[in-house]
Amino acid sequence: RLGGFPHYMQKEIFEQPQVFYNTLQAVRESPDALDLLRGRDRLTIVACGSSYHAGLLYKYLLEMYCGVAVLVEQGSEFKYYPPPLSGTVIGISQSGETADTLAALKMAQSRGCKTVAVTNVVGSTITRMTDATIHLRAGPEMSVAATKSFIAQLAAGLGITDALTDGSHAEENTRINVRIEEILTIPITEAVGLCSSASSLFYIGRGLFYPAALEGALKMKEISYIHAEGYAAGELKHGPFALLSGETPVIAIAIPGAAYPVMLSNIKEIKARGAPVIAIGLAGDIELAELADIFIELPKAPESTAVATVSVLLQRLAYETADSLGRDIDKPRNLAKSVTVE
Ligand code: F6R
């Protein structure tokens, strides 16, 4: 049943190279959904939890590469405080049953919007109520924590970006599954040791790596029960700095791109306040390696590939930390797989 894996979560993490490939294919085979997304200068996304973080990734991807303005809203807020709406609204939901996301989509429809579902469950409620669907094809996700469905949602975002830019990402996208494969085995024991003895963790990133930081922190708190917060790296100095000490490791994602130099400055500021830094960067980054207490190097890749490898690495960090603490990984306390009440 578990094919030699101790937990569903680890099994699902290891399925991700194949899942990524399947989802890209699924997007190409969803012309109705793509038609509702093409030619818009503005899109709205509604989702909850990890799916909301995927929505934030879509915002960066679509704004950076397609010039589309994207508003991302949590389902629970959207229904009661809807923004001015027009055009197409995308609902992202692994289960297709999350009450807050469904309620938000209903509200959007009542305001005359077209709706597109991005979901992993064929025949789920979301697929029956929306105008078109992209099926993620990640296969059933058994662990409560979203892993392969999150990577599939990211793959769908990259597939949509490719479709809206006439194939400009196609070649790069097809290489991502191989890159993910490489992340499954790189050693992270030292980082796991530091995280499992911490009572509080910060995750920071900029651009695409800001939602990746939010998702990394969510995964960590969900299954290890260690308090973890994701921040846009520039925000840490606006308050959270007061919490930094030798007991609060900071996981800093520093991938070369527009914000790279300022990320290095942020890391220096954090070090000056005594917090240990686990830096995640690209292979051969000597400057980052020297700054960090622990340096995890990922294969060299552009940002839109690195966001996939970083996300998988952070899933492993959460999983292995929770495992070392003996947590009930597939069924964390107080949580259910799908939340069908508002
Ligand atoms: C986190 C997690 C939840 C879900 C959220 C939305 O690991 O699984 O945060 O992402 O409950 O669920 P779906 O995507 O089914 O709408």
Short mmCIF file of C-alpha atoms in Angstrom, two decimals, residues 5-342:
data_model
loop_
_atom_site.label_atom_id
_atom_site.label_comp_id
_atom_site.label_asym_id
_atom_site.label_seq_id
_atom_site.Cartn_x
_atom_site.Cartn_y
_atom_site.Cartn_z
CA PHE A 5 7.49 4.36 2.43
CA PRO A 6 6.82 4.86 6.16
CA HIS A 7 4.18 7.53 5.53
CA TYR A 8 1.87 8.62 2.75
CA MET A 9 3.38 12.08 2.93
CA GLN A 10 6.83 10.82 1.96
CA LYS A 11 5.36 8.62 -0.76
CA GLU A 12 3.49 11.61 -2.14
CA ILE A 13 6.61 13.79 -2.03
CA PHE A 14 8.45 11.15 -4.06
CA GLU A 15 5.65 10.98 -6.65
CA GLN A 16 6.13 14.63 -7.53
CA PRO A 17 8.43 14.35 -10.58
CA GLN A 18 5.77 12.27 -12.35
CA VAL A 19 2.94 14.47 -11.05
CA PHE A 20 4.60 17.58 -12.43
CA TYR A 21 4.80 15.97 -15.86
CA ASN A 22 1.16 14.78 -15.72
CA THR A 23 -0.17 18.20 -14.75
CA LEU A 24 1.64 20.03 -17.55
CA GLN A 25 0.01 17.58 -19.94
CA ALA A 26 -3.38 18.16 -18.29
CA VAL A 27 -3.14 21.92 -18.84
CA ARG A 28 -2.38 21.44 -22.52
CA GLU A 29 -5.51 19.29 -22.74
CA SER A 30 -7.78 21.91 -21.14
CA PRO A 31 -8.59 24.29 -24.01
CA ASP A 32 -11.92 25.45 -22.53
CA ALA A 33 -10.27 26.62 -19.32
CA LEU A 34 -7.40 28.30 -21.18
CA ASP A 35 -9.88 30.12 -23.43
CA LEU A 36 -11.47 31.68 -20.34
CA LEU A 37 -8.06 32.90 -19.17
CA ARG A 38 -6.69 34.24 -22.46
CA GLY A 39 -6.92 37.89 -23.43
CA ARG A 40 -7.77 39.12 -19.90
CA ASP A 41 -5.82 41.99 -18.42
CA ARG A 42 -7.05 41.05 -14.95
CA LEU A 43 -7.77 37.76 -13.15
CA THR A 44 -9.03 36.96 -9.66
CA ILE A 45 -8.09 33.83 -7.73
CA VAL A 46 -9.84 32.36 -4.68
CA ALA A 47 -8.46 29.53 -2.54
CA CYS A 48 -7.57 28.47 1.02
CA GLY A 49 -4.46 27.17 2.80
CA SER A 50 -1.81 25.65 0.56
CA SER A 51 -4.03 26.27 -2.47
CA TYR A 52 -4.06 29.98 -1.53
CA HIS A 53 -0.26 29.91 -1.52
CA ALA A 54 -0.39 28.37 -5.00
CA GLY A 55 -2.69 31.26 -5.95
CA LEU A 56 -0.03 33.72 -4.78
CA LEU A 57 2.49 31.90 -6.98
CA TYR A 58 0.09 32.37 -9.93
CA LYS A 59 0.01 36.08 -9.16
CA TYR A 60 3.78 36.42 -9.43
CA LEU A 61 3.95 34.19 -12.52
CA LEU A 62 1.10 35.87 -14.40
CA GLU A 63 2.19 39.39 -13.48
CA MET A 64 5.89 38.82 -14.23
CA TYR A 65 5.58 36.83 -17.42
CA CYS A 66 2.13 37.62 -18.87
CA GLY A 67 1.46 41.21 -17.77
CA VAL A 68 -1.89 40.20 -16.27
CA ALA A 69 -2.91 41.90 -13.00
CA VAL A 70 -3.94 39.23 -10.48
CA LEU A 71 -5.91 39.59 -7.28
CA VAL A 72 -5.64 36.61 -4.89
CA GLU A 73 -8.21 36.29 -2.12
CA GLN A 74 -8.77 33.79 0.67
CA GLY A 75 -12.11 32.10 0.14
CA SER A 76 -13.21 32.83 3.70
CA GLU A 77 -12.79 36.60 3.25
CA PHE A 78 -14.02 36.86 -0.30
CA LYS A 79 -17.58 35.73 0.28
CA TYR A 80 -18.30 38.36 2.92
CA TYR A 81 -16.07 41.16 1.60
CA PRO A 82 -15.95 40.67 -2.17
CA PRO A 83 -13.75 43.02 -4.21
CA PRO A 84 -15.17 44.74 -7.33
CA LEU A 85 -15.39 41.87 -9.79
CA SER A 86 -15.31 41.31 -13.53
CA GLY A 87 -13.90 38.78 -15.98
CA THR A 88 -12.76 35.33 -14.90
CA VAL A 89 -12.32 34.01 -11.37
CA ILE A 90 -10.13 30.94 -10.78
CA GLY A 91 -10.88 28.66 -7.81
CA ILE A 92 -7.96 26.47 -6.73
CA SER A 93 -8.88 23.50 -4.54
CA GLN A 94 -7.20 20.10 -4.24
CA SER A 95 -10.34 18.43 -2.93
CA GLY A 96 -12.83 20.53 -4.87
CA GLU A 97 -14.97 20.53 -1.71
CA THR A 98 -13.61 23.36 0.46
CA ALA A 99 -16.69 25.27 1.57
CA ASP A 100 -15.05 28.71 1.67
CA THR A 101 -13.70 28.39 -1.87
CA LEU A 102 -17.03 27.10 -3.21
CA ALA A 103 -18.92 29.94 -1.50
CA ALA A 104 -16.50 32.49 -3.00
CA LEU A 105 -17.00 31.07 -6.49
CA LYS A 106 -20.77 31.17 -6.07
CA MET A 107 -20.53 34.81 -5.08
CA ALA A 108 -18.38 35.54 -8.17
CA GLN A 109 -20.94 33.83 -10.39
CA SER A 110 -23.74 35.86 -8.89
CA ARG A 111 -21.78 38.96 -9.99
CA GLY A 112 -21.62 37.70 -13.58
CA CYS A 113 -18.08 36.30 -13.60
CA LYS A 114 -16.93 33.24 -15.51
CA THR A 115 -15.28 30.65 -13.27
CA VAL A 116 -12.47 28.13 -13.79
CA ALA A 117 -11.64 25.31 -11.35
CA VAL A 118 -8.12 23.97 -10.75
CA THR A 119 -8.68 20.75 -8.81
CA ASN A 120 -7.36 17.27 -8.23
CA VAL A 121 -10.68 15.46 -7.81
CA VAL A 122 -12.66 14.48 -10.88
CA GLY A 123 -16.39 14.99 -10.34
CA SER A 124 -15.92 17.10 -7.19
CA THR A 125 -18.40 19.87 -6.40
CA ILE A 126 -16.13 22.58 -7.81
CA THR A 127 -16.04 20.86 -11.22
CA ARG A 128 -19.84 20.76 -11.34
CA MET A 129 -20.35 24.43 -10.56
CA THR A 130 -17.64 26.13 -12.69
CA ASP A 131 -17.56 26.89 -16.43
CA ALA A 132 -14.37 24.91 -17.08
CA THR A 133 -11.86 22.77 -15.16
CA ILE A 134 -8.17 21.97 -15.16
CA HIS A 135 -7.76 18.53 -13.55
CA LEU A 136 -4.40 18.30 -11.82
CA ARG A 137 -3.97 14.53 -12.26
CA ALA A 138 -1.82 14.23 -9.13
CA GLY A 139 -3.64 11.04 -8.07
CA PRO A 140 -5.38 10.64 -4.68
CA GLU A 141 -3.60 12.52 -1.88
CA MET A 142 -3.94 10.54 1.35
CA SER A 143 -1.78 12.54 3.75
CA VAL A 144 -3.59 15.47 5.36
CA ALA A 145 -0.75 17.84 4.43
CA ALA A 146 -0.86 18.91 0.80
CA THR A 147 2.37 18.08 -1.05
CA LYS A 148 1.93 16.63 -4.51
CA SER A 149 -1.29 18.59 -5.03
CA PHE A 150 0.60 21.82 -4.26
CA ILE A 151 3.33 20.94 -6.76
CA ALA A 152 0.62 20.04 -9.29
CA GLN A 153 -1.04 23.42 -8.67
CA LEU A 154 2.33 25.09 -9.31
CA ALA A 155 2.77 23.00 -12.49
CA ALA A 156 -0.67 24.15 -13.63
CA GLY A 157 0.35 27.77 -12.97
CA LEU A 158 3.48 27.30 -15.05
CA GLY A 159 1.44 25.56 -17.75
CA ILE A 160 -1.06 28.44 -17.82
CA THR A 161 1.83 30.94 -17.99
CA ASP A 162 3.23 29.00 -20.93
CA ALA A 163 -0.14 28.94 -22.70
CA LEU A 164 -0.64 32.69 -22.20
CA THR A 165 2.84 33.45 -23.59
CA ASP A 166 2.55 31.22 -26.66
CA GLY A 167 4.86 28.49 -25.47
CA SER A 168 7.73 30.62 -24.16
CA HIS A 169 8.08 28.45 -21.03
CA ALA A 170 7.53 25.07 -22.66
CA GLU A 171 11.14 23.97 -22.88
CA GLU A 172 12.03 25.05 -19.37
CA ASN A 173 8.86 23.51 -17.90
CA THR A 174 9.61 20.07 -19.35
CA ARG A 175 12.92 19.96 -17.48
CA ILE A 176 11.45 20.69 -14.05
CA ASN A 177 10.50 17.09 -13.21
CA VAL A 178 14.16 16.04 -13.58
CA ARG A 179 15.20 18.88 -11.27
CA ILE A 180 12.60 17.80 -8.68
CA GLU A 181 13.99 14.26 -8.82
CA GLU A 182 17.41 15.62 -7.79
CA ILE A 183 15.95 17.29 -4.70
CA LEU A 184 14.49 14.07 -3.30
CA THR A 185 17.85 12.77 -2.12
CA ILE A 186 20.07 15.75 -1.27
CA PRO A 187 21.19 15.58 2.38
CA ILE A 188 19.44 17.95 4.81
CA THR A 189 20.26 16.25 8.12
CA GLU A 190 21.99 19.27 9.64
CA ALA A 191 19.07 21.58 8.83
CA VAL A 192 16.60 19.03 10.22
CA GLY A 193 18.63 18.89 13.46
CA LEU A 194 18.53 22.67 13.85
CA CYS A 195 14.79 22.91 13.10
CA SER A 196 13.74 20.07 15.39
CA SER A 197 15.39 21.70 18.40
CA ALA A 198 13.84 25.13 17.70
CA SER A 199 10.61 26.38 19.23
CA SER A 200 10.08 28.99 16.53
CA LEU A 201 11.17 29.33 12.90
CA PHE A 202 11.01 32.07 10.28
CA TYR A 203 10.92 31.47 6.54
CA ILE A 204 11.75 34.36 4.24
CA GLY A 205 11.82 34.93 0.49
CA ARG A 206 10.97 37.54 -2.13
CA GLY A 207 8.99 37.35 -5.36
CA LEU A 208 8.01 33.76 -6.17
CA PHE A 209 9.92 32.66 -3.09
CA TYR A 210 7.64 34.61 -0.77
CA PRO A 211 4.65 32.26 -1.34
CA ALA A 212 7.15 29.37 -1.23
CA ALA A 213 8.21 30.63 2.23
CA LEU A 214 4.57 30.86 3.38
CA GLU A 215 3.94 27.31 2.21
CA GLY A 216 7.15 25.98 3.79
CA ALA A 217 6.14 27.50 7.13
CA LEU A 218 2.58 26.17 6.90
CA LYS A 219 3.88 22.65 6.22
CA MET A 220 6.29 22.86 9.14
CA LYS A 221 3.70 24.01 11.70
CA GLU A 222 1.05 21.62 10.42
CA ILE A 223 3.00 18.40 10.83
CA SER A 224 5.83 19.16 13.29
CA TYR A 225 3.80 21.50 15.59
CA ILE A 226 6.77 23.90 15.67
CA HIS A 227 5.71 27.53 15.42
CA ALA A 228 6.78 28.77 11.98
CA GLU A 229 6.05 31.98 10.12
CA GLY A 230 6.60 32.86 6.50
CA TYR A 231 7.45 36.47 5.63
CA ALA A 232 8.32 38.54 2.62
CA ALA A 233 12.00 39.05 3.43
CA GLY A 234 11.74 42.85 3.52
CA GLU A 235 9.03 42.74 6.19
CA LEU A 236 11.10 41.05 8.88
CA LYS A 237 12.63 44.35 9.96
CA HIS A 238 9.16 45.87 10.49
CA GLY A 239 8.53 44.10 13.78
CA PRO A 240 9.55 40.43 13.76
CA PHE A 241 13.21 41.40 14.26
CA ALA A 242 12.25 41.82 17.93
CA LEU A 243 11.84 38.04 18.13
CA LEU A 244 15.20 37.10 16.61
CA SER A 245 17.75 35.36 18.83
CA GLY A 246 20.02 32.33 18.77
CA GLU A 247 16.89 30.19 19.34
CA THR A 248 15.00 31.30 16.22
CA PRO A 249 16.55 29.84 13.07
CA VAL A 250 15.67 31.67 9.85
CA ILE A 251 15.26 29.75 6.62
CA ALA A 252 16.26 32.19 3.88
CA ILE A 253 15.57 31.46 0.23
CA ALA A 254 18.11 33.35 -1.86
CA ILE A 255 17.89 32.44 -5.54
CA PRO A 256 19.53 34.80 -8.07
CA GLY A 257 16.98 37.21 -9.55
CA ALA A 258 15.87 40.83 -9.21
CA ALA A 259 15.83 40.72 -5.39
CA TYR A 260 18.99 38.68 -4.85
CA PRO A 261 21.35 41.47 -3.68
CA VAL A 262 18.83 42.77 -1.16
CA MET A 263 18.23 39.20 0.10
CA LEU A 264 21.93 38.97 0.91
CA SER A 265 21.66 42.25 2.88
CA ASN A 266 18.63 40.86 4.73
CA ILE A 267 20.59 37.75 5.68
CA LYS A 268 23.43 39.91 7.02
CA GLU A 269 20.94 41.90 9.13
CA ILE A 270 19.52 38.66 10.54
CA LYS A 271 22.98 37.28 11.34
CA ALA A 272 23.82 40.55 13.13
CA ARG A 273 20.85 39.88 15.44
CA GLY A 274 22.20 36.46 16.38
CA ALA A 275 19.74 34.17 14.57
CA PRO A 276 21.16 31.10 12.82
CA VAL A 277 20.49 31.12 9.06
CA ILE A 278 19.69 28.10 6.92
CA ALA A 279 20.18 29.46 3.40
CA ILE A 280 18.69 27.79 0.36
CA GLY A 281 20.46 28.85 -2.81
CA LEU A 282 21.95 27.63 -6.03
CA ALA A 283 25.01 25.42 -6.40
CA GLY A 284 28.29 27.30 -6.44
CA ASP A 285 27.02 30.39 -4.59
CA ILE A 286 30.13 30.98 -2.49
CA GLU A 287 28.98 34.31 -1.04
CA LEU A 288 25.75 32.79 0.28
CA ALA A 289 27.56 29.70 1.57
CA GLU A 290 29.92 31.92 3.57
CA LEU A 291 27.10 33.98 5.08
CA ALA A 292 24.94 31.02 6.10
CA ASP A 293 25.27 28.73 9.09
CA ILE A 294 23.86 25.92 6.98
CA PHE A 295 23.80 26.16 3.19
CA ILE A 296 21.56 23.90 1.12
CA GLU A 297 22.50 24.01 -2.55
CA LEU A 298 20.00 23.32 -5.28
CA PRO A 299 20.79 22.65 -8.93
CA LYS A 300 21.33 25.80 -11.00
CA ALA A 301 18.03 26.85 -12.62
CA PRO A 302 15.97 29.92 -13.48
CA GLU A 303 13.58 31.27 -10.84
CA SER A 304 10.45 29.61 -12.24
CA THR A 305 12.16 26.20 -11.99
CA ALA A 306 13.81 26.93 -8.66
CA VAL A 307 10.44 27.70 -7.07
CA ALA A 308 9.51 24.04 -7.67
CA THR A 309 12.76 22.66 -6.28
CA VAL A 310 12.68 25.00 -3.26
CA SER A 311 9.07 23.96 -2.52
CA VAL A 312 9.96 20.27 -2.58
CA LEU A 313 13.00 20.88 -0.39
CA LEU A 314 10.84 22.68 2.18
CA GLN A 315 8.33 19.80 2.16
CA ARG A 316 11.20 17.45 2.96
CA LEU A 317 12.45 19.75 5.72
CA ALA A 318 9.00 19.71 7.35
CA TYR A 319 8.56 15.98 6.85
CA GLU A 320 11.96 14.96 8.21
CA THR A 321 11.70 17.36 11.14
CA ALA A 322 8.26 16.00 12.07
CA ASP A 323 9.54 12.44 11.65
CA SER A 324 12.51 13.08 13.93
CA LEU A 325 10.06 14.39 16.55
CA GLY A 326 7.87 11.27 16.20
CA ARG A 327 4.76 13.18 15.06
CA ASP A 328 1.65 11.58 13.58
CA ILE A 329 2.63 12.83 10.13
CA ASP A 330 -0.24 11.70 7.93
CA LYS A 331 -2.90 12.68 10.47
CA PRO A 332 -1.76 15.77 12.34
CA ARG A 333 -3.77 16.68 15.41
CA ASN A 334 -6.89 18.85 15.02
CA LEU A 335 -6.87 18.73 11.20
CA ALA A 336 -9.02 17.11 8.51
CA LYS A 337 -8.17 16.58 4.85
CA SER A 338 -10.97 18.68 3.52
CA VAL A 339 -12.80 21.47 5.30
CA THR A 340 -16.44 21.36 4.25
CA VAL A 341 -17.81 23.92 6.69
CA GLU A 342 -17.39 27.69 6.42
#
